[in-house]
């Protein structure tokens, strides 16, 4: 079933869109965790579909360490493309938890796009160190920033078997001691002598206890993207770890979903609102079947069948009755659908939509969308400036009238906020009332006042602020025109370079009343 999902995802458009992993062409994974958790075995199993049970690895993987001095660390390993969805390659960096390798660990964490944090599946002590050492250490060093973390329980086969059976078959205690990051071999030897004293702490967790502890970690540490279990010995779920790591970078949950509130994040809702308004071609506040099919074909290359459209309506009406109307799907229903995708772990669906409409991982429109319009402006002379075209001013007037809900000729604070509700926020501080009321016209013809009795923004004042934005930062003006619904195709007609004012500049610089060569005064 997973293989069928991967094949279907390879066929979906938009996977290679600009915006994932900072625009890099490869996803880099750092695999971390205590010694003995199975990090290297996991990487080998995923890369070669084989299990290496020895204490020293194949010469193709080892870095030439002297046996017994350091645990072997694999060189950067490429995961085969046939096990990954899409065409974005994944490179995996193995790490050591010993103090001598600390600098290498920090270097790999800094270079990585995602962290796979391993513990020994079912081992209470190993899982405990995830919350008491590893996650606090990742956050303290700030090397991973907002990078997603996958929590992976390795050696799942040990959990399935009883501890006594594992000990009998392997001739050793199934819960072997863990080396502690930041300590040398001498300390590791001391820990070996403390095994008996820590038997209770090392006791294997049953499924219910394991799930409970993982739930607590997820609640406390927002960095955790997903939790997985795998077994290199049984070649179970190993490749899936790196499939999920790739997805965590290409389709991250963090920008979309707030785990504490259980809701989509405000910036995600703003982006979906803009997409809804673009797809609502007749601007009636609903997505009709025709508009939904056009949206589906735009994002996924195929329209919905009649029974699929009916299924969409049924899902929305069951949970969000106000999300469906006779005219079609409302904004609330559209947002609910994407919240449902995210809740079911299908972040790739929502990210495909977002990237198709130009969003990057920060849920901002990509700068390259404006490059064509900016390049068209080209270079200009000191006596020229960037100004809004007649077409651009007509677009802004339309937006002003659409959001002047009470038709009083001014925009209140709430109306202005609603106008920019499809953008991450206001374009700049001058758009706040405390700033603009002393800069531009706020004396509305209708005498409209906002809360507190302060004047509101008139159409002339609104256009003046846009003129200022175009003058100061053409790129900011262009991207906010996109946020307000201007199409990429119409963007080059939004701004232009003003005519040269060469003659006016010369007249302004020439002193008045200076005698000419003929003895006559030149008229002003």
Coordinates of C-alpha atoms in Angstrom, one line a residue:
X1 CA 0.0 0.0 0.0
X2 CA 2.9 2.4 0.8
X3 CA 4.5 1.6 -2.5
X4 CA 1.2 2.5 -4.3
X5 CA 1.1 5.8 -2.4
X6 CA 4.7 6.6 -3.5
X7 CA 3.9 5.8 -7.1
X8 CA 0.8 8.0 -7.0
X9 CA 2.8 10.8 -5.4
X10 CA 5.5 10.6 -8.1
X11 CA 2.8 11.3 -10.7
X12 CA 1.4 14.4 -8.8
X13 CA 2.6 17.7 -10.2
X14 CA 4.2 20.4 -8.1
X15 CA 6.6 18.2 -6.1
X16 CA 9.7 19.8 -7.4
X17 CA 8.4 23.4 -7.0
X18 CA 10.7 26.1 -5.8
X19 CA 10.5 26.7 -2.0
X20 CA 11.3 23.4 -0.3
X21 CA 14.6 23.1 1.6
X22 CA 15.5 26.6 0.9
X23 CA 15.5 26.0 -2.8
X24 CA 18.3 23.4 -2.6
X25 CA 18.2 20.4 -5.0
X26 CA 18.8 17.7 -2.3
X27 CA 17.3 17.0 1.1
X28 CA 20.1 16.4 3.7
X29 CA 19.2 14.3 6.7
X30 CA 21.3 14.1 9.9
X31 CA 20.8 10.9 11.9
X32 CA 21.5 11.4 15.7
X33 CA 21.0 9.6 18.9
X34 CA 22.8 7.6 21.6
X35 CA 25.3 4.9 20.8
X36 CA 23.8 1.4 20.3
X37 CA 20.4 2.7 19.2
X38 CA 20.9 1.4 15.6
X39 CA 21.6 4.6 13.6
X40 CA 24.1 3.1 11.2
X41 CA 22.1 -0.1 10.8
X42 CA 19.1 2.0 9.9
X43 CA 21.0 3.9 7.2
X44 CA 22.5 0.7 5.7
X45 CA 19.1 -1.1 5.7
X46 CA 17.4 1.8 3.9
X47 CA 20.3 2.3 1.4
X48 CA 21.1 -1.4 0.6
X49 CA 18.0 -3.3 1.8
X50 CA 20.3 -5.5 3.9
X51 CA 21.0 -5.9 7.6
X52 CA 24.5 -5.7 9.0
X53 CA 24.6 -7.2 12.5
X54 CA 28.4 -6.9 13.0
X55 CA 30.2 -4.5 15.2
X56 CA 32.3 -3.2 12.3
X57 CA 30.8 -2.2 9.0
X58 CA 31.7 -3.0 5.4
X59 CA 34.8 -1.3 4.0
X60 CA 32.6 0.6 1.6
X61 CA 30.9 2.3 4.5
X62 CA 33.6 2.6 7.2
X63 CA 35.8 5.6 7.6
X64 CA 38.9 3.6 8.5
X65 CA 38.6 3.9 12.3
X66 CA 40.9 1.6 14.4
X67 CA 38.7 -1.1 15.8
X68 CA 37.7 -0.5 19.4
X69 CA 38.7 3.2 19.4
X70 CA 35.5 4.8 18.0
X71 CA 32.2 3.5 16.8
X72 CA 32.2 3.6 13.0
X73 CA 30.4 6.5 11.3
X74 CA 29.1 6.1 7.8
X75 CA 30.1 8.6 5.1
X76 CA 27.2 10.6 3.6
X77 CA 24.9 8.0 2.0
X78 CA 22.4 8.5 -0.9
X79 CA 19.0 6.8 -0.5
X80 CA 18.0 5.0 -3.7
X81 CA 15.6 7.1 -5.8
X82 CA 13.2 4.2 -6.4
X83 CA 12.1 4.2 -2.8
X84 CA 11.4 8.0 -2.7
X85 CA 8.4 9.9 -3.9
X86 CA 9.2 12.6 -6.4
X87 CA 12.6 13.2 -7.9
X88 CA 14.3 15.1 -5.0
X89 CA 17.3 13.1 -3.8
X90 CA 18.0 12.4 -0.1
X91 CA 21.5 12.3 1.4
X92 CA 21.9 10.9 4.9
X93 CA 24.7 11.8 7.3
X94 CA 25.5 9.4 10.1
X95 CA 26.8 10.9 13.4
X96 CA 28.4 9.7 16.6
X97 CA 27.3 10.7 20.1
X98 CA 30.8 10.5 21.6
X99 CA 32.6 13.6 22.8
X100 CA 35.4 13.3 20.3
X101 CA 33.0 13.6 17.5
X102 CA 31.1 16.5 18.9
X103 CA 32.4 19.0 16.3
X104 CA 31.3 16.7 13.4
X105 CA 27.9 16.3 15.0
X106 CA 27.3 20.0 15.2
X107 CA 28.6 20.5 11.6
X108 CA 26.1 17.9 10.3
X109 CA 23.2 19.4 12.3
X110 CA 24.0 22.8 10.9
X111 CA 24.0 21.5 7.3
X112 CA 21.0 19.3 7.6
X113 CA 17.4 20.1 6.5
X114 CA 15.8 17.6 8.8
X115 CA 17.0 15.6 11.9
X116 CA 16.2 11.9 12.5
X117 CA 16.6 11.3 16.2
X118 CA 16.9 7.6 17.1
X119 CA 16.2 5.8 20.4
X120 CA 16.0 2.1 21.2
X121 CA 12.4 1.1 20.6
X122 CA 10.6 0.1 23.8
X123 CA 13.6 1.0 26.1
X124 CA 12.5 3.4 28.8
X125 CA 15.9 4.8 29.5
X126 CA 16.7 5.3 25.8
X127 CA 13.4 7.1 25.2
X128 CA 13.8 9.1 28.4
X129 CA 17.1 10.6 27.1
X130 CA 15.3 12.0 24.1
X131 CA 13.4 14.4 26.4
X132 CA 16.1 14.9 29.0
X133 CA 19.2 15.3 26.7
X134 CA 18.8 15.3 23.0
X135 CA 15.8 17.6 22.4
X136 CA 17.0 20.2 25.0
X137 CA 20.5 20.0 23.5
X138 CA 19.2 20.6 19.9
X139 CA 17.2 23.5 21.1
X140 CA 20.1 24.9 23.3
X141 CA 22.6 24.9 20.5
X142 CA 20.1 26.4 18.0
X143 CA 21.8 24.5 15.3
X144 CA 18.6 23.0 14.0
X145 CA 16.4 26.2 14.3
X146 CA 13.0 25.4 13.0
X147 CA 14.1 22.2 11.2
X148 CA 11.7 19.3 11.7
X149 CA 12.7 16.3 13.9
X150 CA 11.6 12.8 13.3
X151 CA 11.6 10.6 16.4
X152 CA 12.5 7.0 15.3
X153 CA 12.4 4.0 17.5
X154 CA 14.9 1.5 16.1
X155 CA 15.2 -2.2 16.9
X156 CA 11.5 -2.7 16.9
X157 CA 12.1 -6.4 16.7
X158 CA 13.3 -6.3 20.3
X159 CA 9.9 -5.0 21.4
X160 CA 8.0 -7.7 19.5
X161 CA 10.1 -10.4 21.1
X162 CA 10.2 -10.9 24.8
X163 CA 13.3 -9.6 26.6
X164 CA 14.3 -13.1 27.7
X165 CA 14.0 -14.5 24.2
X166 CA 16.1 -11.8 22.8
X167 CA 18.7 -12.2 25.6
X168 CA 18.8 -16.0 24.9
X169 CA 19.2 -15.7 21.2
X170 CA 21.8 -13.0 21.3
X171 CA 23.6 -14.1 24.4
X172 CA 23.4 -10.7 26.0
X173 CA 21.1 -8.4 27.9
X174 CA 18.5 -7.0 25.4
X175 CA 18.7 -3.6 27.0
X176 CA 22.4 -2.9 26.6
X177 CA 23.7 0.3 28.2
X178 CA 23.8 3.5 26.2
X179 CA 26.8 5.8 25.9
X180 CA 26.3 9.3 26.9
X181 CA 27.1 12.2 24.5
X182 CA 29.8 14.4 25.7
X183 CA 31.7 11.6 27.6
X184 CA 34.8 9.6 26.8
X185 CA 35.6 5.8 26.8
X186 CA 36.4 5.8 30.5
X187 CA 32.9 7.1 31.4
X188 CA 31.4 4.5 29.0
X189 CA 33.2 1.8 30.9
X190 CA 31.7 3.2 34.2
X191 CA 28.3 3.0 32.6
X192 CA 28.8 -0.7 31.8
X193 CA 29.4 -1.4 35.5
X194 CA 26.1 0.3 36.3
X195 CA 23.9 -1.8 34.1
X196 CA 22.6 -4.0 36.9
X197 CA 21.7 -0.9 39.0
X198 CA 19.7 0.6 36.1
X199 CA 17.7 -2.6 35.2
X200 CA 14.4 -1.0 36.4
X201 CA 15.0 2.1 34.3
X202 CA 15.9 0.0 31.3
X203 CA 12.8 -2.1 31.5
X204 CA 11.0 -2.6 28.2
X205 CA 7.9 -0.5 27.7
X206 CA 4.7 -2.1 26.5
X207 CA 2.8 -0.5 23.6
X208 CA 0.5 1.5 25.8
X209 CA 3.3 3.0 27.9
X210 CA 5.3 3.7 24.8
X211 CA 2.4 5.6 23.2
X212 CA 1.8 7.6 26.3
X213 CA 5.4 8.7 26.6
X214 CA 5.6 9.6 22.9
X215 CA 2.4 11.7 23.3
X216 CA 4.0 13.6 26.1
X217 CA 7.1 14.3 24.1
X218 CA 5.0 15.5 21.1
X219 CA 3.0 17.9 23.3
X220 CA 6.2 19.3 24.9
X221 CA 8.4 19.6 21.8
X222 CA 7.0 21.3 18.8
X223 CA 10.0 20.3 16.7
X224 CA 8.8 16.7 16.5
X225 CA 7.2 16.2 13.1
X226 CA 6.4 12.5 13.3
X227 CA 7.1 9.4 15.3
X228 CA 8.1 6.1 13.6
X229 CA 9.2 2.6 14.6
X230 CA 11.5 0.5 12.5
X231 CA 13.7 -2.6 12.5
X232 CA 16.9 -2.9 10.5
X233 CA 17.1 -6.6 11.3
X234 CA 13.7 -7.3 9.8
X235 CA 14.2 -4.6 7.1
X236 CA 10.9 -3.1 8.3
X237 CA 10.0 0.5 7.8
X238 CA 13.6 1.6 7.3
X239 CA 13.2 3.2 3.9
X240 CA 9.9 4.8 5.1
X241 CA 11.9 6.8 7.7
X242 CA 13.7 8.7 5.0
X243 CA 10.5 9.0 2.9
X244 CA 9.0 10.7 5.8
X245 CA 12.2 12.8 6.3
X246 CA 11.9 14.0 2.7
X247 CA 8.2 14.8 3.2
X248 CA 9.0 16.7 6.4
X249 CA 11.2 19.0 4.4
X250 CA 9.2 19.2 1.2
X251 CA 5.8 19.3 3.0
X252 CA 6.5 20.5 6.5
X253 CA 3.7 20.5 9.1
X254 CA 5.0 23.4 11.1
X255 CA 4.0 26.3 8.8
X256 CA 0.5 24.8 8.4
X257 CA -0.6 23.5 11.7
X258 CA -0.5 24.5 15.3
X259 CA -0.4 21.3 17.4
X260 CA -1.3 23.0 20.6
X261 CA -4.6 24.5 19.3
X262 CA -5.3 21.8 16.7
X263 CA -6.0 24.5 14.1
X264 CA -4.4 25.7 10.9
X265 CA -2.0 28.6 11.5
X266 CA -3.2 32.1 10.7
X267 CA -0.7 32.6 7.9
X268 CA -1.8 29.3 6.3
X269 CA -5.5 30.5 6.5
X270 CA -4.5 33.8 4.9
X271 CA -2.8 32.0 2.0
X272 CA -5.8 29.7 1.5
X273 CA -8.1 32.7 1.5
X274 CA -6.2 34.3 -1.3
X275 CA -6.3 31.1 -3.3
X276 CA -10.0 30.8 -2.7
X277 CA -10.6 34.4 -3.9
X278 CA -8.5 33.8 -7.1
X279 CA -10.5 30.6 -7.9
X280 CA -13.8 32.4 -7.2
X281 CA -13.8 33.8 -10.7
X282 CA -17.3 35.5 -10.4
X283 CA -16.4 36.8 -6.9
X284 CA -19.8 35.6 -5.4
X285 CA -18.1 34.1 -2.3
X286 CA -18.6 30.5 -3.4
X287 CA -16.7 27.9 -5.4
X288 CA -19.2 26.4 -7.9
X289 CA -18.6 22.9 -9.3
X290 CA -17.1 24.5 -12.4
X291 CA -14.7 26.6 -10.3
X292 CA -13.8 23.6 -8.1
X293 CA -13.0 21.5 -11.2
X294 CA -10.9 24.3 -12.6
X295 CA -9.0 24.5 -9.3
X296 CA -8.5 20.7 -9.2
X297 CA -7.3 20.6 -12.8
X298 CA -4.9 23.6 -12.1
X299 CA -3.3 22.0 -9.1
X300 CA -3.5 18.2 -9.9
X301 CA -3.9 18.0 -13.6
X302 CA -7.3 16.2 -13.6
X303 CA -10.9 17.3 -12.8
X304 CA -13.1 15.8 -10.2
X305 CA -15.7 13.2 -11.2
X306 CA -19.4 14.0 -10.3
X307 CA -19.4 11.4 -7.6
X308 CA -16.1 12.9 -6.2
X309 CA -17.7 16.4 -6.1
X310 CA -20.7 14.9 -4.3
X311 CA -18.3 13.3 -1.8
X312 CA -16.5 16.6 -1.2
X313 CA -19.9 18.3 -0.5
X314 CA -20.9 15.5 1.9
X315 CA -17.7 15.7 3.9
X316 CA -18.0 19.4 4.3
X317 CA -21.7 19.5 5.1
X318 CA -21.3 16.8 7.8
X319 CA -18.7 18.7 9.8
X320 CA -19.1 22.3 8.8
X321 CA -22.7 22.9 7.6
X322 CA -21.9 26.6 6.9
X323 CA -19.1 25.4 4.5
X324 CA -21.7 24.5 1.9
X325 CA -24.4 26.5 0.2
X326 CA -26.6 25.9 -2.9
X327 CA -24.1 28.1 -4.9
X328 CA -21.1 26.0 -3.9
X329 CA -18.3 25.7 -1.3
X330 CA -17.7 28.7 1.0
X331 CA -14.4 29.9 2.2
X332 CA -15.0 28.2 5.6
X333 CA -15.6 24.9 3.8
X334 CA -12.5 25.3 1.6
X335 CA -10.3 25.9 4.6
X336 CA -11.9 23.0 6.4
X337 CA -11.0 20.6 3.6
X338 CA -7.3 21.6 3.9
X339 CA -7.4 21.3 7.7
X340 CA -8.8 17.8 7.1
X341 CA -5.9 16.9 4.8
X342 CA -3.4 18.1 7.3
X343 CA -5.1 16.3 10.2
X344 CA -4.9 13.0 8.1
X345 CA -1.2 13.5 7.4
X346 CA -1.7 14.5 3.8
X347 CA 0.3 17.7 4.0
X348 CA 1.6 17.0 0.5
X349 CA -1.9 17.8 -0.9
X350 CA -2.1 21.2 0.8
X351 CA 1.5 22.0 -0.1
X352 CA 0.9 21.1 -3.8
X353 CA -1.9 23.7 -3.8
X354 CA 0.2 26.3 -2.0
X355 CA 3.2 25.9 -4.3
X356 CA 1.0 26.0 -7.4
X357 CA -0.1 29.4 -6.3
X358 CA 3.4 30.7 -5.6
X359 CA 4.1 30.1 -1.9
X360 CA 7.4 29.1 -0.3
X361 CA 7.9 27.2 3.0
X362 CA 7.4 30.4 5.0
X363 CA 4.0 30.8 3.3
X364 CA 5.1 33.9 1.5
X365 CA 4.9 34.5 -2.2
X366 CA 8.2 33.6 -3.9
X367 CA 10.3 36.6 -5.0
X368 CA 10.8 35.2 -8.5
X369 CA 7.1 35.8 -9.2
X370 CA 7.9 39.5 -9.5
X371 CA 11.2 39.2 -11.3
X372 CA 9.7 39.6 -14.8
X373 CA 7.8 42.8 -13.8
X374 CA 10.9 44.2 -12.0
X375 CA 13.2 43.4 -14.9
X376 CA 10.8 45.2 -17.3
X377 CA 11.2 48.4 -15.3
X378 CA 15.0 48.2 -16.0
X379 CA 17.3 51.1 -15.1
X380 CA 16.1 54.7 -15.0
X381 CA 17.6 58.1 -14.7
X382 CA 17.8 60.3 -11.6
X383 CA 15.0 62.5 -12.9
X384 CA 12.6 59.4 -13.2
X385 CA 10.8 57.3 -10.6
X386 CA 8.6 54.3 -10.3
X387 CA 4.9 55.0 -10.4
X388 CA 1.6 53.1 -10.6
X389 CA 0.0 52.8 -14.0
X390 CA -3.6 53.7 -14.8
X391 CA -4.4 50.0 -14.9
X392 CA -2.8 49.6 -11.5
X393 CA -4.7 52.5 -10.0
X394 CA -8.0 51.1 -11.4
X395 CA -7.2 47.7 -9.7
X396 CA -6.5 49.5 -6.4
X397 CA -9.7 51.6 -6.6
X398 CA -11.7 48.3 -7.2
X399 CA -10.1 46.8 -4.1
X400 CA -10.9 49.9 -2.0
X401 CA -14.6 49.8 -3.1
X402 CA -14.9 46.1 -2.5
X403 CA -13.7 46.5 1.1
X404 CA -15.6 49.7 1.9
X405 CA -18.5 47.6 3.1
X406 CA -20.6 50.5 4.5
X407 CA -19.9 52.6 1.4
X408 CA -18.9 55.7 3.4
X409 CA -15.9 56.5 1.3
X410 CA -13.3 55.5 3.9
X411 CA -11.7 52.3 5.2
X412 CA -12.0 51.7 8.9
X413 CA -9.3 49.8 10.7
X414 CA -11.3 46.6 10.4
X415 CA -11.9 47.1 6.7
X416 CA -8.2 47.9 6.0
X417 CA -7.2 44.7 7.9
X418 CA -9.7 42.7 5.9
X419 CA -8.3 44.2 2.6
X420 CA -4.8 42.8 3.6
X421 CA -6.2 39.6 5.1
X422 CA -4.8 37.6 2.1
X423 CA -1.3 38.9 2.8
X424 CA 1.0 37.9 5.7
X425 CA 0.3 41.4 7.2
X426 CA 0.4 45.1 6.3
X427 CA 3.1 46.0 3.8
X428 CA 4.9 48.3 6.3
X429 CA 4.5 50.3 9.5
X430 CA 3.1 53.3 7.6
X431 CA -0.1 51.4 7.0
X432 CA -1.0 51.6 10.7
X433 CA -3.4 54.4 11.6
X434 CA -1.0 56.1 14.1
X435 CA 1.5 56.5 11.2
X436 CA -0.7 57.2 8.2
X437 CA -3.1 59.7 9.7
X438 CA -0.4 62.4 9.7
X439 CA 0.9 61.5 6.3
X440 CA -2.1 61.2 3.9
X441 CA -5.7 62.3 3.5
X442 CA -8.0 60.8 6.2
X443 CA -10.9 63.2 6.0
X444 CA -13.5 61.0 4.4
X445 CA -16.4 62.6 2.4
X446 CA -18.8 60.5 4.4
X447 CA -17.3 61.6 7.7
X448 CA -16.7 58.0 8.6
X449 CA -14.7 57.5 11.9
X450 CA -13.0 54.4 13.2
X451 CA -13.2 53.4 16.8
X452 CA -11.8 56.0 19.1
X453 CA -13.0 58.8 16.9
X454 CA -9.8 58.8 14.8
X455 CA -10.2 59.6 11.0
X456 CA -10.2 56.7 8.6
X457 CA -8.3 56.2 5.3
X458 CA -9.8 57.8 2.2
X459 CA -9.3 56.6 -1.3
X460 CA -6.8 59.4 -2.0
X461 CA -4.9 58.5 1.1
X462 CA -5.0 54.8 0.2
X463 CA -3.6 55.5 -3.3
X464 CA -1.0 57.9 -1.8
X465 CA 0.3 55.1 0.5
X466 CA 0.6 52.8 -2.6
X467 CA 2.4 55.6 -4.4
X468 CA 4.9 55.8 -1.5
X469 CA 5.4 52.0 -1.5
X470 CA 6.0 52.0 -5.3
X471 CA 8.5 54.8 -4.9
X472 CA 10.4 53.2 -2.0
X473 CA 10.2 49.5 -2.9
X474 CA 8.8 48.5 -6.2
X475 CA 9.3 44.8 -5.3
X476 CA 7.1 45.3 -2.2
X477 CA 4.4 47.0 -4.2
X478 CA 4.4 44.2 -6.8
X479 CA 4.2 41.3 -4.3
X480 CA 1.4 43.0 -2.4
X481 CA -0.5 43.5 -5.6
X482 CA -0.2 39.7 -6.0
X483 CA -1.5 39.2 -2.5
X484 CA -4.5 41.3 -3.3
X485 CA -5.3 39.2 -6.3
X486 CA -3.5 40.8 -9.2
X487 CA -2.6 38.0 -11.6
X488 CA 1.1 37.2 -12.5
X489 CA 0.2 37.8 -16.1
X490 CA -1.1 41.4 -15.3
X491 CA 1.7 42.2 -13.0
X492 CA 4.0 43.9 -15.6
X493 CA 1.2 46.5 -16.2
X494 CA 1.0 47.5 -12.6
X495 CA 4.1 49.7 -12.4
X496 CA 6.0 51.9 -14.9
X497 CA 8.9 54.4 -15.1
X498 CA 7.8 58.0 -15.1
X499 CA 8.7 60.3 -18.0
X500 CA 11.9 62.2 -17.7
X501 CA 11.7 65.6 -16.1
X502 CA 14.9 66.9 -17.5
X503 CA 13.6 70.3 -18.7
X504 CA 11.8 70.9 -15.4
X505 CA 15.0 70.1 -13.5
X506 CA 17.0 72.5 -15.6
X507 CA 14.5 75.3 -15.1
X508 CA 14.5 74.7 -11.3
X509 CA 18.3 74.9 -11.2
X510 CA 18.6 78.1 -13.4
X511 CA 18.5 81.3 -11.3
X512 CA 15.7 83.7 -12.3
X513 CA 16.5 87.1 -13.8
X514 CA 20.0 86.5 -15.0
X515 CA 21.0 88.6 -18.0
X516 CA 21.6 86.7 -21.3
X517 CA 24.3 87.5 -23.7
X518 CA 22.1 89.9 -25.7
X519 CA 21.6 92.2 -22.7
X520 CA 18.0 91.2 -22.2
X521 CA 16.6 89.4 -19.2
X522 CA 15.4 86.0 -20.0
X523 CA 11.7 85.6 -19.0
X524 CA 11.0 83.0 -16.3

